[in-house]
Short mmCIF file of C-alpha atoms in Angstrom, two decimals:
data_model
loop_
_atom_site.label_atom_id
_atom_site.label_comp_id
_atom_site.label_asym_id
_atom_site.label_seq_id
_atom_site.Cartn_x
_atom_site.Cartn_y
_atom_site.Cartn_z
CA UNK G 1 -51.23 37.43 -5.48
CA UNK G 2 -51.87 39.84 -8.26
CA UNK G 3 -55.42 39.06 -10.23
CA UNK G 4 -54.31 39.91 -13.81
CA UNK G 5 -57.02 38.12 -16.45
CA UNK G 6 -56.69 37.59 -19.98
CA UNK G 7 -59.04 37.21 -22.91
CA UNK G 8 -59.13 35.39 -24.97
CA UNK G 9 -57.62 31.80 -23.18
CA UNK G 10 -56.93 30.44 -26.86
CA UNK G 11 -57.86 31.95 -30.38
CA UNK G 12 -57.56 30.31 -34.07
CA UNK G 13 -58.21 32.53 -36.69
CA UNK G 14 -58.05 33.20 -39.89
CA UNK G 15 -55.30 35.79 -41.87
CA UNK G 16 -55.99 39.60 -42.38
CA UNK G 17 -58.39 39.45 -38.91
CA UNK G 18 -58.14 42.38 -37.21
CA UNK G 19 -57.63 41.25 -33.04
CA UNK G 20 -57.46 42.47 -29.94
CA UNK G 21 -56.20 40.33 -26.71
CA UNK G 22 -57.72 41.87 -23.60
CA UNK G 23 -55.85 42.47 -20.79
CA UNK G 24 -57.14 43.70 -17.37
CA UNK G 25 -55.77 43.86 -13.28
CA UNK G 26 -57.62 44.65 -10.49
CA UNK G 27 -55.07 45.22 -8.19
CA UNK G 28 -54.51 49.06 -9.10
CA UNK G 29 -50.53 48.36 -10.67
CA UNK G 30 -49.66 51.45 -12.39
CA UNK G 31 -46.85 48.88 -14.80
CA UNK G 32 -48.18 46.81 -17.06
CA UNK G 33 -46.51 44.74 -19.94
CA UNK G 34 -47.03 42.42 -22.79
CA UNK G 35 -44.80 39.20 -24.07
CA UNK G 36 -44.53 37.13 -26.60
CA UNK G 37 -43.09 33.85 -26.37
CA UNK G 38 -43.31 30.88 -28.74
CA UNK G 39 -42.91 27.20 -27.45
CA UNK G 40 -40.14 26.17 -25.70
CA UNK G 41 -38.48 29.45 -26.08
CA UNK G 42 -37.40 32.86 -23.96
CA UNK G 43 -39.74 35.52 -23.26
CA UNK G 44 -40.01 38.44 -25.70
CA UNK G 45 -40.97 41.88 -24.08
CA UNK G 46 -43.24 43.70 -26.64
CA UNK G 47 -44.82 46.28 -25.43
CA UNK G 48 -45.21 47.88 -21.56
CA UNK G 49 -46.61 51.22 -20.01
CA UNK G 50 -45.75 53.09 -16.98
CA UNK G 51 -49.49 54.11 -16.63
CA UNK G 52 -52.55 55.77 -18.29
CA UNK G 53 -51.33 57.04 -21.52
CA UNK G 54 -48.15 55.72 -21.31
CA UNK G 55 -47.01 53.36 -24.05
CA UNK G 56 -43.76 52.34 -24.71
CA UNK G 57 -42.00 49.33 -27.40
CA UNK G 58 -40.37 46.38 -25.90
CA UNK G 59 -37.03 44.59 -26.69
CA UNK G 60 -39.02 42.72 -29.73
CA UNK G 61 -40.36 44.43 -32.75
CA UNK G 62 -43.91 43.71 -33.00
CA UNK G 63 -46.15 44.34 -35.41
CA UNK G 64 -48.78 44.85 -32.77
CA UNK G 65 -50.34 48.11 -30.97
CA UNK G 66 -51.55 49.00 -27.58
CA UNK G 67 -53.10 51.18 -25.53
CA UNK G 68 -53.70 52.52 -21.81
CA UNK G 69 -56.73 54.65 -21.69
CA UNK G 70 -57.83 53.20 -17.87
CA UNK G 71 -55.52 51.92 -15.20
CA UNK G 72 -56.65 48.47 -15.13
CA UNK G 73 -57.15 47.94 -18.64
CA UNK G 74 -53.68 47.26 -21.36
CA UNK G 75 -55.45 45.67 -24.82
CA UNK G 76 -53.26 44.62 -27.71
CA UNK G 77 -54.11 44.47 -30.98
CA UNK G 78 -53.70 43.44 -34.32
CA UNK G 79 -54.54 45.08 -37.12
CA UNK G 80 -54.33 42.60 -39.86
CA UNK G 81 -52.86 39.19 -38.25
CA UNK G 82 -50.44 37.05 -40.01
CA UNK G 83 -49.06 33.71 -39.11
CA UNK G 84 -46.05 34.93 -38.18
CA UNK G 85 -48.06 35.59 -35.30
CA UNK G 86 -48.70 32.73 -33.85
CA UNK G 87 -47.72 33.00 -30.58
CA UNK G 88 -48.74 32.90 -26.74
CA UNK G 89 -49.11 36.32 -25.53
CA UNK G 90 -48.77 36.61 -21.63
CA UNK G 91 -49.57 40.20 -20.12
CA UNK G 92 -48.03 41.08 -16.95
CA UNK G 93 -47.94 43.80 -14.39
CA UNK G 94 -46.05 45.10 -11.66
CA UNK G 95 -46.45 47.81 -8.77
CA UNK G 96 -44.08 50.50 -7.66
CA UNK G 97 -40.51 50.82 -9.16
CA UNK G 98 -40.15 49.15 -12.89
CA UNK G 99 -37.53 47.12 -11.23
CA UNK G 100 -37.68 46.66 -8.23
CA UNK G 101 -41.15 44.89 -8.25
CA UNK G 102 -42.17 41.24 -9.70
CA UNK G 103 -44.27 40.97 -11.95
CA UNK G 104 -47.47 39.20 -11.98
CA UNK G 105 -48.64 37.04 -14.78
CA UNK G 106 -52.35 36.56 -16.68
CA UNK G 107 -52.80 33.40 -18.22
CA UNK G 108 -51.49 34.03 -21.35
CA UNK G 109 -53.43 34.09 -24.93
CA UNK G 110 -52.32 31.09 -27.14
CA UNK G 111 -52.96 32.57 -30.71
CA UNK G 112 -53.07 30.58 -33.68
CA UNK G 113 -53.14 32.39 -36.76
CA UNK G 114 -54.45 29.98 -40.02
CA UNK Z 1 -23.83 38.42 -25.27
CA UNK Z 2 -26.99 38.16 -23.96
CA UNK Z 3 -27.95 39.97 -20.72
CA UNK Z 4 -28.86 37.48 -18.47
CA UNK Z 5 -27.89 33.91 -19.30
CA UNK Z 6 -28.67 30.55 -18.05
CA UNK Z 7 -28.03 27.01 -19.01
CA UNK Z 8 -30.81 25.45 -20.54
CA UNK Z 9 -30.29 21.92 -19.37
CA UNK Z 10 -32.24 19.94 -18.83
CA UNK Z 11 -31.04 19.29 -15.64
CA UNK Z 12 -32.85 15.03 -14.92
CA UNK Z 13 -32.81 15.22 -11.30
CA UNK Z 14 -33.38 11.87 -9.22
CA UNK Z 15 -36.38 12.72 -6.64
CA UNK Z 16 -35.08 13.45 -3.24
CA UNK Z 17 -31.84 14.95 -4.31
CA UNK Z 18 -30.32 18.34 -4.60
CA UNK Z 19 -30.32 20.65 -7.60
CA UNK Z 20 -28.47 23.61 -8.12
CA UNK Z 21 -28.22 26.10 -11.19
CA UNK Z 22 -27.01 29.76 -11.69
CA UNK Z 23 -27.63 32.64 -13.65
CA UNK Z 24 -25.13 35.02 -15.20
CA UNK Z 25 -25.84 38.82 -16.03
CA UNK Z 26 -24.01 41.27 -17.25
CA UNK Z 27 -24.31 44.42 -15.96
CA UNK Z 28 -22.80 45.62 -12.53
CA UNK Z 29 -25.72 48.17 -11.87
CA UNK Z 30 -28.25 45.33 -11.44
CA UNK Z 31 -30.49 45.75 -8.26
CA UNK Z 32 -33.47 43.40 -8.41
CA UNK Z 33 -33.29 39.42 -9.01
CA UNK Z 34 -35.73 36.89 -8.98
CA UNK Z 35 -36.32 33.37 -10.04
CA UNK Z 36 -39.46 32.44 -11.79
CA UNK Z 37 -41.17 28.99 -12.23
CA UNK Z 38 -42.93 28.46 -15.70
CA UNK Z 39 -44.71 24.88 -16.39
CA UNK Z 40 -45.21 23.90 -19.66
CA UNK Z 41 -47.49 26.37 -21.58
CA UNK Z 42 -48.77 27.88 -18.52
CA UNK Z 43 -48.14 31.38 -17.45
CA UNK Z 44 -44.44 32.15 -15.36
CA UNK Z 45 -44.97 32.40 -11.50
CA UNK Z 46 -42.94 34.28 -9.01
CA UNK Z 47 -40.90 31.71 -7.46
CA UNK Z 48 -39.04 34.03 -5.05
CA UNK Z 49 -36.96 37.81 -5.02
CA UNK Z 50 -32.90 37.31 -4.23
CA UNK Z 51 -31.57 39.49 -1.74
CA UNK Z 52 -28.31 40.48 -1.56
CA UNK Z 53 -27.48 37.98 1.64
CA UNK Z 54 -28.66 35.02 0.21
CA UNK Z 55 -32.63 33.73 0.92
CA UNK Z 56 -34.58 30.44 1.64
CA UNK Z 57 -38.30 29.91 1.37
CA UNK Z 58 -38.88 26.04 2.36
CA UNK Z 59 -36.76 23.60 0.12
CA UNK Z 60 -35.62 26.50 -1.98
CA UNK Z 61 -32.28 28.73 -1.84
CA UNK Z 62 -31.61 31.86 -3.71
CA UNK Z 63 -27.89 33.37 -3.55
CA UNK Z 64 -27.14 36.32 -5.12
CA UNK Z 65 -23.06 36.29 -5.62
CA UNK Z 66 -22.27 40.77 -7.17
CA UNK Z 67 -18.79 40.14 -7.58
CA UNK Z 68 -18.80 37.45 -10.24
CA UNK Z 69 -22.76 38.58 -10.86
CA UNK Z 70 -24.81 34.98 -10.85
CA UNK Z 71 -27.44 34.24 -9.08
CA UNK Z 72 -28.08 30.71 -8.13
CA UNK Z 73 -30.95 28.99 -7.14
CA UNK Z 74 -30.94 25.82 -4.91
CA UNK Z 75 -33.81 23.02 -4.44
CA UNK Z 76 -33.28 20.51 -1.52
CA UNK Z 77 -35.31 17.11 -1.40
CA UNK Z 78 -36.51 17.67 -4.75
CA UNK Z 79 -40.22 16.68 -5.26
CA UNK Z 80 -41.81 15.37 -8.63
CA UNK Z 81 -43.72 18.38 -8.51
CA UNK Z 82 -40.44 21.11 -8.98
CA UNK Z 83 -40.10 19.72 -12.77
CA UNK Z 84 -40.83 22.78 -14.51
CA UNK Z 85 -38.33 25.57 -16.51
CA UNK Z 86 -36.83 28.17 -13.75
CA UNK Z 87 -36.46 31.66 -15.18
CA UNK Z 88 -34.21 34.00 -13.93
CA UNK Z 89 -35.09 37.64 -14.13
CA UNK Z 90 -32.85 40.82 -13.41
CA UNK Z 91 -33.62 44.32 -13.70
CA UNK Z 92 -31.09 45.64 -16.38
CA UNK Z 93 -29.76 49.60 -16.03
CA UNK Z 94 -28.72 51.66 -13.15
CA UNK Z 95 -32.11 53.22 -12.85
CA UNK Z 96 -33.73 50.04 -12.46
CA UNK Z 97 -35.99 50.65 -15.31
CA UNK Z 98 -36.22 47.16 -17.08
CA UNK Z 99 -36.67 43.43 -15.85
CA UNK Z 100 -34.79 40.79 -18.18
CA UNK Z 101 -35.61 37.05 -18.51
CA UNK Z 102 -33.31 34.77 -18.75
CA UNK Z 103 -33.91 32.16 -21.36
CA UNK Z 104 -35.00 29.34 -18.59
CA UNK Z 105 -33.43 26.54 -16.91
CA UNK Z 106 -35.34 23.27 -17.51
CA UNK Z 107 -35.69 20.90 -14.70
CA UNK Z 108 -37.04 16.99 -14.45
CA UNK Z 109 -37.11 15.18 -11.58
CA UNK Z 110 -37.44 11.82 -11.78
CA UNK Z 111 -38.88 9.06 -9.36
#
């Protein structure tokens, strides 16, 4: 089983913050990937990267940013949250082919946004 | 359309019985299934990868069917503990280059 953490678990803060949800794997995936999904509801691919310096945009507009400076390491951020995005984040990755691998799951971020 | 489809249900499933539910998708180029468990507000789990002749891990029975392109997922003697939302995911494009979720297919079972 893949060991993909997230930080933090669960975040309520207030509007205009700037935040960043950390996102790390050990197991050396080169595919990494972030979600949104509210309660209840589908999965929203947001953002993913095929490796270091690699970012790309998901199905789902997001108002959000990453970046892939190490292997291990996929933070998103927010520059000025809203409560529009309240949301859980989950981060994911995968090894080898985009699709021919599962992906593994953190946690998940649950962010409330006041 | 949506790419990959399932019924929502919820499907209330007595404990001990059978449960079956499939998943649609819509293109022909597909290559990689897989069902996904999810529990409320927790984090989806790799349930099991469909292969093209059909699989079974314990209680559980994938089917992949490329003609009418569903994939189905089985649970036999089903246990209190298999009440979560099942997500179906399928890589979308010839070149394999994106996995899709399906929406979720909520399941209760019931003593």
């Amino acid at each position: 089983e893949a060991d993909i953490y997230q930080t933090p678990r669960y975040l309520v803060i207030g509007t205009g913050k700037k935040i960043t949800l950390e996102c790390s794997q050990t197991m050396g995936h080169d595919k990494m990937y972030w979600y949104q999904q509210d309660p209840g509801m589908e999965l929203h691919l947001i953002h993913y990267s095929y490796g270091v310096n690699s970012t790309e945009k998901g199905d789902l507009s997001s108002e959000s940013t990453v970046s892939r400076i190490r292997t291990e390491h996929f933070p998103l951020t927010l520059e000025s949250a809203r409560p529009s995005h309240t949301s859980q984040y989950l981060c994911a990755s995968s090894e080898g082919g985009w699709g021919n691998q599962p992906q593994h799951f953190g946690d998940g971020t649950r962010l409330s946004i006041l | 359309r949506k790419e990959v489809e399932q019924d929502p249900g919820p499907f209330n499933v007595p404990e001990g019985a059978t449960v079956a539910f499939n998943c649609t998708y819509s293109n022909s180029a597909s290559q990689s299934f897989f069902w996904y468990r999810q529990d409320c507000r927790k984090e989806p789990k790799l349930l099991m990868s469909v292969y093209s002749s059909g699989n079974e891990d314990g209680r559980f029975t994938a089917q992949l069917n490329r003609a009418s392109q569903y994939i189905s997922l089985l649970i036999r003697d089903s246990k209190l503990s298999d009440s979560a939302t099942y997500l179906c995911v399928v890589n979308i494009g010839a070149a394999g280059n994106k996995l899709t979720f399906g929406g979720g297919t909520r399941v209760l079972v019931k003593p």
